[in-house]
mmCIF file of C-alpha atoms in Angstrom:
data_model
loop_
_atom_site.group_PDB
_atom_site.id
_atom_site.type_symbol
_atom_site.label_atom_id
_atom_site.label_comp_id
_atom_site.label_asym_id
_atom_site.label_seq_id
_atom_site.Cartn_x
_atom_site.Cartn_y
_atom_site.Cartn_z
ATOM 1 C CA MET A 275 109.722 7.420 -21.611
ATOM 2 C CA SER A 276 108.838 4.508 -19.479
ATOM 3 C CA THR A 277 105.606 2.893 -20.700
ATOM 4 C CA LYS A 278 104.977 0.858 -17.400
ATOM 5 C CA PRO A 279 102.405 2.995 -16.369
ATOM 6 C CA ARG A 280 100.635 2.844 -19.657
ATOM 7 C CA ARG A 281 100.566 -0.888 -19.204
ATOM 8 C CA ASP A 282 99.297 -0.416 -15.860
ATOM 9 C CA TYR A 283 96.569 1.613 -17.401
ATOM 10 C CA ASP A 284 95.551 -0.876 -19.932
ATOM 11 C CA ARG A 285 95.294 -3.396 -17.586
ATOM 12 C CA ARG A 286 92.887 -1.374 -15.504
ATOM 13 C CA LYS A 287 90.810 -1.002 -18.681
ATOM 14 C CA ARG A 288 90.575 -4.697 -19.069
ATOM 15 C CA ARG A 289 89.871 -6.029 -15.648
ATOM 16 C CA PRO A 290 87.783 -8.914 -15.537
ATOM 17 C CA GLY A 291 83.754 -8.517 -14.856
ATOM 18 C CA ALA A 292 83.834 -4.617 -15.463
ATOM 19 C CA ARG A 293 80.835 -3.400 -17.082
ATOM 20 C CA LYS A 294 80.852 -0.293 -19.032
ATOM 21 C CA ALA A 295 78.929 1.591 -21.533
ATOM 22 C CA ALA A 296 80.248 1.997 -24.999
ATOM 23 C CA ARG A 297 82.440 4.997 -25.333
ATOM 24 C CA PRO A 298 82.900 7.341 -28.043
ATOM 25 C CA VAL A 299 86.143 6.770 -29.993
ATOM 26 C CA TRP A 300 87.600 9.925 -29.209
ATOM 27 C CA ARG A 301 87.542 9.329 -25.450
ATOM 28 C CA ARG A 302 90.611 7.125 -25.473
ATOM 29 C CA PRO A 303 93.057 9.427 -27.176
ATOM 30 C CA LEU A 304 91.925 12.325 -25.160
ATOM 31 C CA LEU A 305 92.636 10.143 -21.786
ATOM 32 C CA LEU A 306 95.930 8.919 -23.281
ATOM 33 C CA GLY A 307 97.253 12.613 -24.061
ATOM 34 C CA LEU A 308 96.415 13.459 -20.685
ATOM 35 C CA VAL A 309 98.481 10.555 -19.067
ATOM 36 C CA VAL A 310 101.509 11.589 -21.464
ATOM 37 C CA LEU A 311 101.106 15.427 -20.320
ATOM 38 C CA LEU A 312 101.034 14.252 -16.780
ATOM 39 C CA LEU A 313 103.907 11.885 -16.806
ATOM 40 C CA GLY A 314 106.176 13.905 -19.207
ATOM 41 C CA GLY A 315 105.417 17.336 -17.362
ATOM 42 C CA GLY A 316 104.970 16.644 -14.294
ATOM 43 C CA GLY A 317 107.522 13.547 -13.536
ATOM 44 C CA ALA A 318 107.135 12.255 -9.920
ATOM 45 C CA GLY A 319 103.680 14.490 -9.734
ATOM 46 C CA GLY A 320 102.320 12.776 -12.494
ATOM 47 C CA TRP A 321 102.879 9.285 -11.085
ATOM 48 C CA TRP A 322 101.488 10.520 -7.708
ATOM 49 C CA ALA A 323 98.447 11.317 -9.513
ATOM 50 C CA TRP A 324 98.128 8.091 -11.040
ATOM 51 C CA ARG A 325 98.791 6.163 -8.071
ATOM 52 C CA ASP A 326 96.278 8.038 -5.915
ATOM 53 C CA GLY A 327 93.290 7.541 -8.248
ATOM 54 C CA TRP A 328 93.137 10.945 -9.619
ATOM 55 C CA LEU A 329 93.290 9.531 -13.386
ATOM 56 C CA VAL A 330 90.355 6.997 -12.316
ATOM 57 C CA GLU A 331 88.187 9.772 -11.262
ATOM 58 C CA ALA A 332 88.745 11.556 -14.224
ATOM 59 C CA GLU A 333 88.021 8.495 -16.285
ATOM 60 C CA ARG A 334 84.910 8.106 -14.626
ATOM 61 C CA ARG A 335 83.792 11.784 -15.243
ATOM 62 C CA PHE A 336 84.663 11.396 -18.789
ATOM 63 C CA ASP A 337 82.506 8.504 -19.223
ATOM 64 C CA ALA A 338 79.631 10.326 -17.599
ATOM 65 C CA LEU A 339 80.310 13.201 -19.781
ATOM 66 C CA SER A 340 80.497 11.055 -23.133
ATOM 67 C CA LEU A 341 77.057 9.684 -22.215
ATOM 68 C CA GLN A 342 75.440 13.101 -21.663
ATOM 69 C CA ILE A 343 76.846 14.259 -25.097
ATOM 70 C CA VAL A 344 75.887 11.187 -27.070
ATOM 71 C CA GLY A 345 72.428 11.181 -25.493
ATOM 72 C CA ALA A 346 71.977 15.077 -26.613
ATOM 73 C CA VAL A 347 73.031 14.495 -30.079
ATOM 74 C CA THR A 348 71.288 10.912 -30.891
ATOM 75 C CA PRO A 349 67.466 10.745 -31.798
ATOM 76 C CA PHE A 350 66.706 7.576 -29.674
ATOM 77 C CA LYS A 351 64.274 8.692 -27.276
ATOM 78 C CA LEU A 352 62.832 6.037 -24.247
ATOM 79 C CA ALA A 353 59.450 4.903 -24.905
ATOM 80 C CA ASP A 354 58.920 1.620 -23.148
ATOM 81 C CA VAL A 355 60.524 -0.520 -20.293
ATOM 82 C CA THR A 356 60.208 -4.530 -20.368
ATOM 83 C CA VAL A 357 60.858 -6.613 -17.553
ATOM 84 C CA MET A 358 61.567 -10.375 -17.650
ATOM 85 C CA GLY A 359 61.658 -12.518 -14.430
ATOM 86 C CA ARG A 360 59.538 -10.532 -12.357
ATOM 87 C CA GLU A 361 57.459 -12.221 -9.673
ATOM 88 C CA TYR A 362 57.715 -10.442 -6.279
ATOM 89 C CA VAL A 363 59.276 -6.968 -6.922
ATOM 90 C CA GLU A 364 56.844 -4.266 -7.627
ATOM 91 C CA ARG A 365 56.933 -2.584 -11.141
ATOM 92 C CA GLU A 366 57.034 0.890 -9.242
ATOM 93 C CA ALA A 367 60.190 -0.274 -7.577
ATOM 94 C CA ILE A 368 61.927 -1.214 -10.628
ATOM 95 C CA VAL A 369 61.044 2.350 -12.415
ATOM 96 C CA THR A 370 62.261 3.884 -9.455
ATOM 97 C CA ALA A 371 65.304 2.141 -9.452
ATOM 98 C CA LEU A 372 65.899 2.591 -13.212
ATOM 99 C CA GLY A 373 65.904 6.370 -12.656
ATOM 100 C CA VAL A 374 64.550 6.845 -16.150
ATOM 101 C CA ARG A 375 61.462 8.833 -17.602
ATOM 102 C CA HIS A 376 59.783 8.530 -20.674
ATOM 103 C CA GLY A 377 61.348 10.667 -23.567
ATOM 104 C CA ASP A 378 64.922 10.355 -21.928
ATOM 105 C CA SER A 379 67.618 9.779 -24.597
ATOM 106 C CA LEU A 380 68.239 6.163 -24.619
ATOM 107 C CA LEU A 381 72.158 6.423 -25.219
ATOM 108 C CA GLY A 382 72.396 8.499 -22.194
ATOM 109 C CA ILE A 383 71.137 6.100 -19.655
ATOM 110 C CA ASP A 384 74.041 4.656 -17.192
ATOM 111 C CA LEU A 385 73.074 0.985 -17.471
ATOM 112 C CA GLN A 386 75.727 0.090 -14.877
ATOM 113 C CA ALA A 387 74.328 2.356 -12.484
ATOM 114 C CA ALA A 388 70.900 1.376 -13.149
ATOM 115 C CA ARG A 389 71.800 -2.103 -12.590
ATOM 116 C CA GLN A 390 73.531 -1.487 -9.434
ATOM 117 C CA ARG A 391 70.125 0.155 -8.091
ATOM 118 C CA LEU A 392 68.175 -2.730 -9.160
ATOM 119 C CA GLU A 393 70.219 -4.875 -7.425
ATOM 120 C CA ALA A 394 69.833 -2.939 -4.213
ATOM 121 C CA ILE A 395 66.133 -4.191 -4.050
ATOM 122 C CA ASP A 396 65.632 -7.020 -1.343
ATOM 123 C CA TRP A 397 64.040 -9.127 -3.745
ATOM 124 C CA VAL A 398 66.583 -8.841 -6.424
ATOM 125 C CA ALA A 399 69.727 -11.408 -6.905
ATOM 126 C CA SER A 400 70.835 -10.100 -9.795
ATOM 127 C CA ALA A 401 70.021 -7.928 -12.728
ATOM 128 C CA THR A 402 70.717 -7.075 -16.161
ATOM 129 C CA VAL A 403 69.728 -3.913 -18.285
ATOM 130 C CA GLU A 404 69.806 -3.472 -22.139
ATOM 131 C CA ARG A 405 69.012 -0.873 -24.377
ATOM 132 C CA ARG A 406 66.652 -2.225 -27.311
ATOM 133 C CA LEU A 407 66.861 0.237 -30.035
ATOM 134 C CA PRO A 408 65.033 2.745 -31.265
ATOM 135 C CA ASP A 409 63.456 3.161 -28.167
ATOM 136 C CA ALA A 410 63.375 0.477 -25.489
ATOM 137 C CA LEU A 411 64.907 -0.628 -22.156
ATOM 138 C CA HIS A 412 64.962 -4.280 -21.307
ATOM 139 C CA VAL A 413 65.460 -5.597 -17.835
ATOM 140 C CA THR A 414 66.028 -9.160 -16.897
ATOM 141 C CA LEU A 415 65.736 -10.066 -13.236
ATOM 142 C CA VAL A 416 66.834 -13.176 -10.860
ATOM 143 C CA GLU A 417 64.813 -12.850 -7.698
ATOM 144 C CA ARG A 418 65.340 -14.381 -4.601
ATOM 145 C CA ARG A 419 62.929 -17.023 -3.306
ATOM 146 C CA ALA A 420 61.222 -16.962 -0.028
ATOM 147 C CA VAL A 421 61.129 -20.453 1.618
ATOM 148 C CA ALA A 422 59.508 -19.425 4.931
ATOM 149 C CA ILE A 423 57.757 -16.684 7.070
ATOM 150 C CA TRP A 424 59.547 -15.496 10.370
ATOM 151 C CA GLN A 425 57.181 -14.713 13.379
ATOM 152 C CA ASN A 426 59.075 -12.365 15.587
ATOM 153 C CA GLY A 427 56.633 -11.368 18.000
ATOM 154 C CA GLN A 428 53.741 -9.624 15.931
ATOM 155 C CA GLU A 429 55.783 -9.141 13.068
ATOM 156 C CA TYR A 430 56.048 -11.540 10.020
ATOM 157 C CA THR A 431 59.065 -11.371 7.840
ATOM 158 C CA LEU A 432 60.032 -13.401 4.398
ATOM 159 C CA ILE A 433 63.208 -15.226 4.508
ATOM 160 C CA ASP A 434 65.318 -16.681 1.875
ATOM 161 C CA ARG A 435 67.345 -19.919 1.823
ATOM 162 C CA GLN A 436 70.181 -18.183 3.187
ATOM 163 C CA GLY A 437 68.319 -16.784 5.898
ATOM 164 C CA ARG A 438 68.504 -13.299 4.645
ATOM 165 C CA THR A 439 65.208 -11.331 5.234
ATOM 166 C CA VAL A 440 63.238 -9.940 2.601
ATOM 167 C CA ARG A 441 61.149 -6.771 3.304
ATOM 168 C CA ALA A 442 57.965 -6.645 1.419
ATOM 169 C CA GLU A 443 55.076 -4.145 1.772
ATOM 170 C CA ARG A 444 52.551 -7.117 1.372
ATOM 171 C CA MET A 445 52.880 -10.859 1.389
ATOM 172 C CA PRO A 446 53.278 -12.293 -2.035
ATOM 173 C CA PRO A 447 50.948 -14.916 -3.777
ATOM 174 C CA GLY A 448 51.544 -18.414 -2.348
ATOM 175 C CA ALA A 449 52.780 -17.043 1.137
ATOM 176 C CA GLU A 450 50.179 -18.835 2.984
ATOM 177 C CA SER A 451 51.707 -22.105 1.965
ATOM 178 C CA LEU A 452 55.427 -21.340 3.178
ATOM 179 C CA LEU A 453 56.773 -22.699 6.344
ATOM 180 C CA LEU A 454 56.376 -20.469 9.358
ATOM 181 C CA LEU A 455 59.506 -20.144 11.547
ATOM 182 C CA GLY A 456 59.462 -19.195 15.389
ATOM 183 C CA GLY A 457 62.317 -18.279 17.793
ATOM 184 C CA ALA A 458 65.048 -15.939 18.119
ATOM 185 C CA ALA A 459 67.759 -16.463 15.406
ATOM 186 C CA ALA A 460 65.369 -19.002 13.443
ATOM 187 C CA PRO A 461 66.809 -17.482 10.086
ATOM 188 C CA GLU A 462 70.309 -18.071 10.640
ATOM 189 C CA HIS A 463 69.548 -21.862 10.665
ATOM 190 C CA VAL A 464 66.909 -22.058 8.155
ATOM 191 C CA GLY A 465 69.299 -23.560 5.728
ATOM 192 C CA GLU A 466 70.007 -26.369 8.024
ATOM 193 C CA LEU A 467 66.483 -26.999 8.738
ATOM 194 C CA LEU A 468 66.023 -27.443 4.957
ATOM 195 C CA LEU A 469 68.706 -29.762 4.941
ATOM 196 C CA LEU A 470 67.147 -31.830 7.600
ATOM 197 C CA LEU A 471 63.502 -31.794 6.240
ATOM 198 C CA ALA A 472 65.075 -33.040 2.556
ATOM 199 C CA THR A 473 66.011 -36.134 4.077
ATOM 200 C CA GLU A 474 62.540 -37.131 5.030
ATOM 201 C CA PRO A 475 60.531 -35.453 2.131
ATOM 202 C CA ALA A 476 57.335 -37.376 2.821
ATOM 203 C CA LEU A 477 56.895 -35.583 5.921
ATOM 204 C CA ALA A 478 57.193 -32.008 4.146
ATOM 205 C CA PRO A 479 53.444 -31.893 3.149
ATOM 206 C CA ARG A 480 52.440 -31.926 6.736
ATOM 207 C CA LEU A 481 54.611 -29.658 8.334
ATOM 208 C CA ARG A 482 53.237 -26.326 9.296
ATOM 209 C CA ALA A 483 56.030 -24.696 11.343
ATOM 210 C CA ALA A 484 59.174 -25.084 12.808
ATOM 211 C CA VAL A 485 60.692 -23.382 16.298
ATOM 212 C CA TRP A 486 63.970 -22.776 17.010
ATOM 213 C CA VAL A 487 64.535 -23.654 20.884
ATOM 214 C CA GLY A 488 67.281 -22.614 23.253
ATOM 215 C CA GLN A 489 69.667 -21.468 20.307
ATOM 216 C CA ARG A 490 70.344 -25.183 19.693
ATOM 217 C CA ARG A 491 67.569 -27.486 18.445
ATOM 218 C CA TRP A 492 64.211 -27.439 16.574
ATOM 219 C CA ASN A 493 60.423 -28.456 17.278
ATOM 220 C CA LEU A 494 58.468 -29.307 14.398
ATOM 221 C CA ILE A 495 54.702 -28.782 14.381
ATOM 222 C CA LEU A 496 52.546 -30.466 12.081
ATOM 223 C CA SER A 497 49.443 -29.201 10.250
ATOM 224 C CA ASP A 498 47.342 -31.112 12.517
ATOM 225 C CA GLY A 499 48.882 -29.507 15.763
ATOM 226 C CA VAL A 500 51.154 -32.633 16.706
ATOM 227 C CA GLU A 501 54.837 -31.536 17.741
ATOM 228 C CA ILE A 502 58.078 -33.438 16.819
ATOM 229 C CA TRP A 503 60.498 -32.270 19.607
ATOM 230 C CA LEU A 504 64.072 -33.066 17.892
ATOM 231 C CA PRO A 505 67.438 -33.353 19.885
ATOM 232 C CA GLU A 506 70.083 -30.786 19.452
ATOM 233 C CA GLU A 507 72.555 -33.671 18.103
ATOM 234 C CA ASP A 508 71.631 -36.150 15.336
ATOM 235 C CA ALA A 509 68.650 -34.920 14.515
ATOM 236 C CA ILE A 510 68.269 -36.671 11.105
ATOM 237 C CA ALA A 511 68.360 -39.831 12.736
ATOM 238 C CA ALA A 512 65.650 -39.059 15.358
ATOM 239 C CA LEU A 513 63.337 -37.657 12.356
ATOM 240 C CA GLN A 514 63.848 -41.081 10.249
ATOM 241 C CA ARG A 515 62.725 -42.673 13.460
ATOM 242 C CA VAL A 516 59.558 -40.708 13.783
ATOM 243 C CA VAL A 517 58.940 -41.454 9.942
ATOM 244 C CA ARG A 518 59.475 -45.215 10.458
ATOM 245 C CA LEU A 519 57.167 -45.406 13.427
ATOM 246 C CA GLU A 520 54.418 -43.413 11.526
ATOM 247 C CA ALA A 521 54.880 -45.945 8.849
ATOM 248 C CA ASP A 522 54.772 -48.925 10.769
ATOM 249 C CA HIS A 523 52.141 -47.935 13.733
ATOM 250 C CA ARG A 524 50.554 -44.614 12.443
ATOM 251 C CA LEU A 525 52.428 -42.658 15.568
ATOM 252 C CA LEU A 526 51.368 -39.610 14.466
ATOM 253 C CA SER A 527 47.799 -40.139 13.584
ATOM 254 C CA ARG A 528 47.243 -41.048 17.107
ATOM 255 C CA GLU A 529 45.877 -39.452 20.335
ATOM 256 C CA TYR A 530 49.564 -37.973 20.730
ATOM 257 C CA GLY A 531 50.196 -34.284 20.723
ATOM 258 C CA VAL A 532 53.946 -34.361 21.462
ATOM 259 C CA VAL A 533 56.488 -36.883 20.137
ATOM 260 C CA ASP A 534 59.759 -36.177 22.670
ATOM 261 C CA LEU A 535 62.895 -37.352 21.052
ATOM 262 C CA ARG A 536 65.384 -34.852 22.835
ATOM 263 C CA LEU A 537 67.113 -37.864 24.708
ATOM 264 C CA PRO A 538 69.309 -40.036 22.930
ATOM 265 C CA ASP A 539 67.641 -43.646 22.380
ATOM 266 C CA LYS A 540 64.447 -42.620 24.243
ATOM 267 C CA LEU A 541 60.926 -41.674 23.282
ATOM 268 C CA TYR A 542 58.539 -39.682 25.191
ATOM 269 C CA LEU A 543 54.728 -39.238 24.068
ATOM 270 C CA ARG A 544 52.481 -36.882 25.425
ATOM 271 C CA LYS A 545 48.439 -37.043 24.610
ATOM 272 C CA ARG A 546 46.829 -34.036 22.713
ATOM 273 C CA ALA A 547 45.578 -31.325 24.898
ATOM 274 C CA PRO A 548 41.741 -31.334 25.176
ATOM 275 C CA ALA A 549 41.338 -28.189 22.897
ATOM 276 C CA ALA A 550 44.313 -27.049 20.789
ATOM 277 C CA GLU A 551 44.099 -23.374 19.562
ATOM 278 C CA PRO A 552 45.084 -23.034 15.928
ATOM 279 C CA LEU A 553 48.517 -22.189 14.899
ATOM 280 C CA PRO A 554 48.681 -18.479 14.362
ATOM 281 C CA GLY A 555 49.733 -17.217 10.852
ATOM 282 C CA PRO A 556 50.493 -13.963 9.032
ATOM 283 C CA VAL A 557 47.699 -11.601 8.132
#
């Protein structure tokens, strides 16, 4: 009898990156016996079942059943959940994602499924879940980091470095210091903005907001209300020019409210409005 299907089966069991719970020693012989039965008795029909994933589904169900059996006959019961790396994620969200209760069998918990549910939480970039005998689960989180708040009408949304929105029932501690973004599609370009600002880090402490204008360029707004209108192209050179003028002539500390650099090799200045309203922020 050809052993090729057996080798395929072994490769499936050892594919890289797969995370599986510990299995009883009797599981493999039973599954292998099922394979032999199908291939020997069913011929082409057995291979069809293999090819169409029937045995993959059988293996998954067998894993779940083995967890239930082991959980029922072992004395280890869940009494505590410890979490490392949590700053933004609510503890209740973690408990809900784990799907466990006090007194559950520790060995009957599906760690892979729990990890997947944790990683479905907006704040979570990655997670690991471990058993710590005799009675605890340990969760390690790597959270996504908010770098800005996007104002879209009257709605405020946290944005991470990749421009992804992060839903939150409340603003996290320190949110008032985050950069405020405005303009349609601004989150999609936040990575470019951060790279631009990194070229002139001395300006960062004075920056309060950035508005994406016309789907092509940025207006920067400083904490004192001064606006820097950057061009569509070569924004880095324009920003460097502003910083040099500030160092040499205190340009941003004078009576000007707008520094317009939209046209190449030209600089337009507008005086401050008589009474500038404060920049709105998240509530």
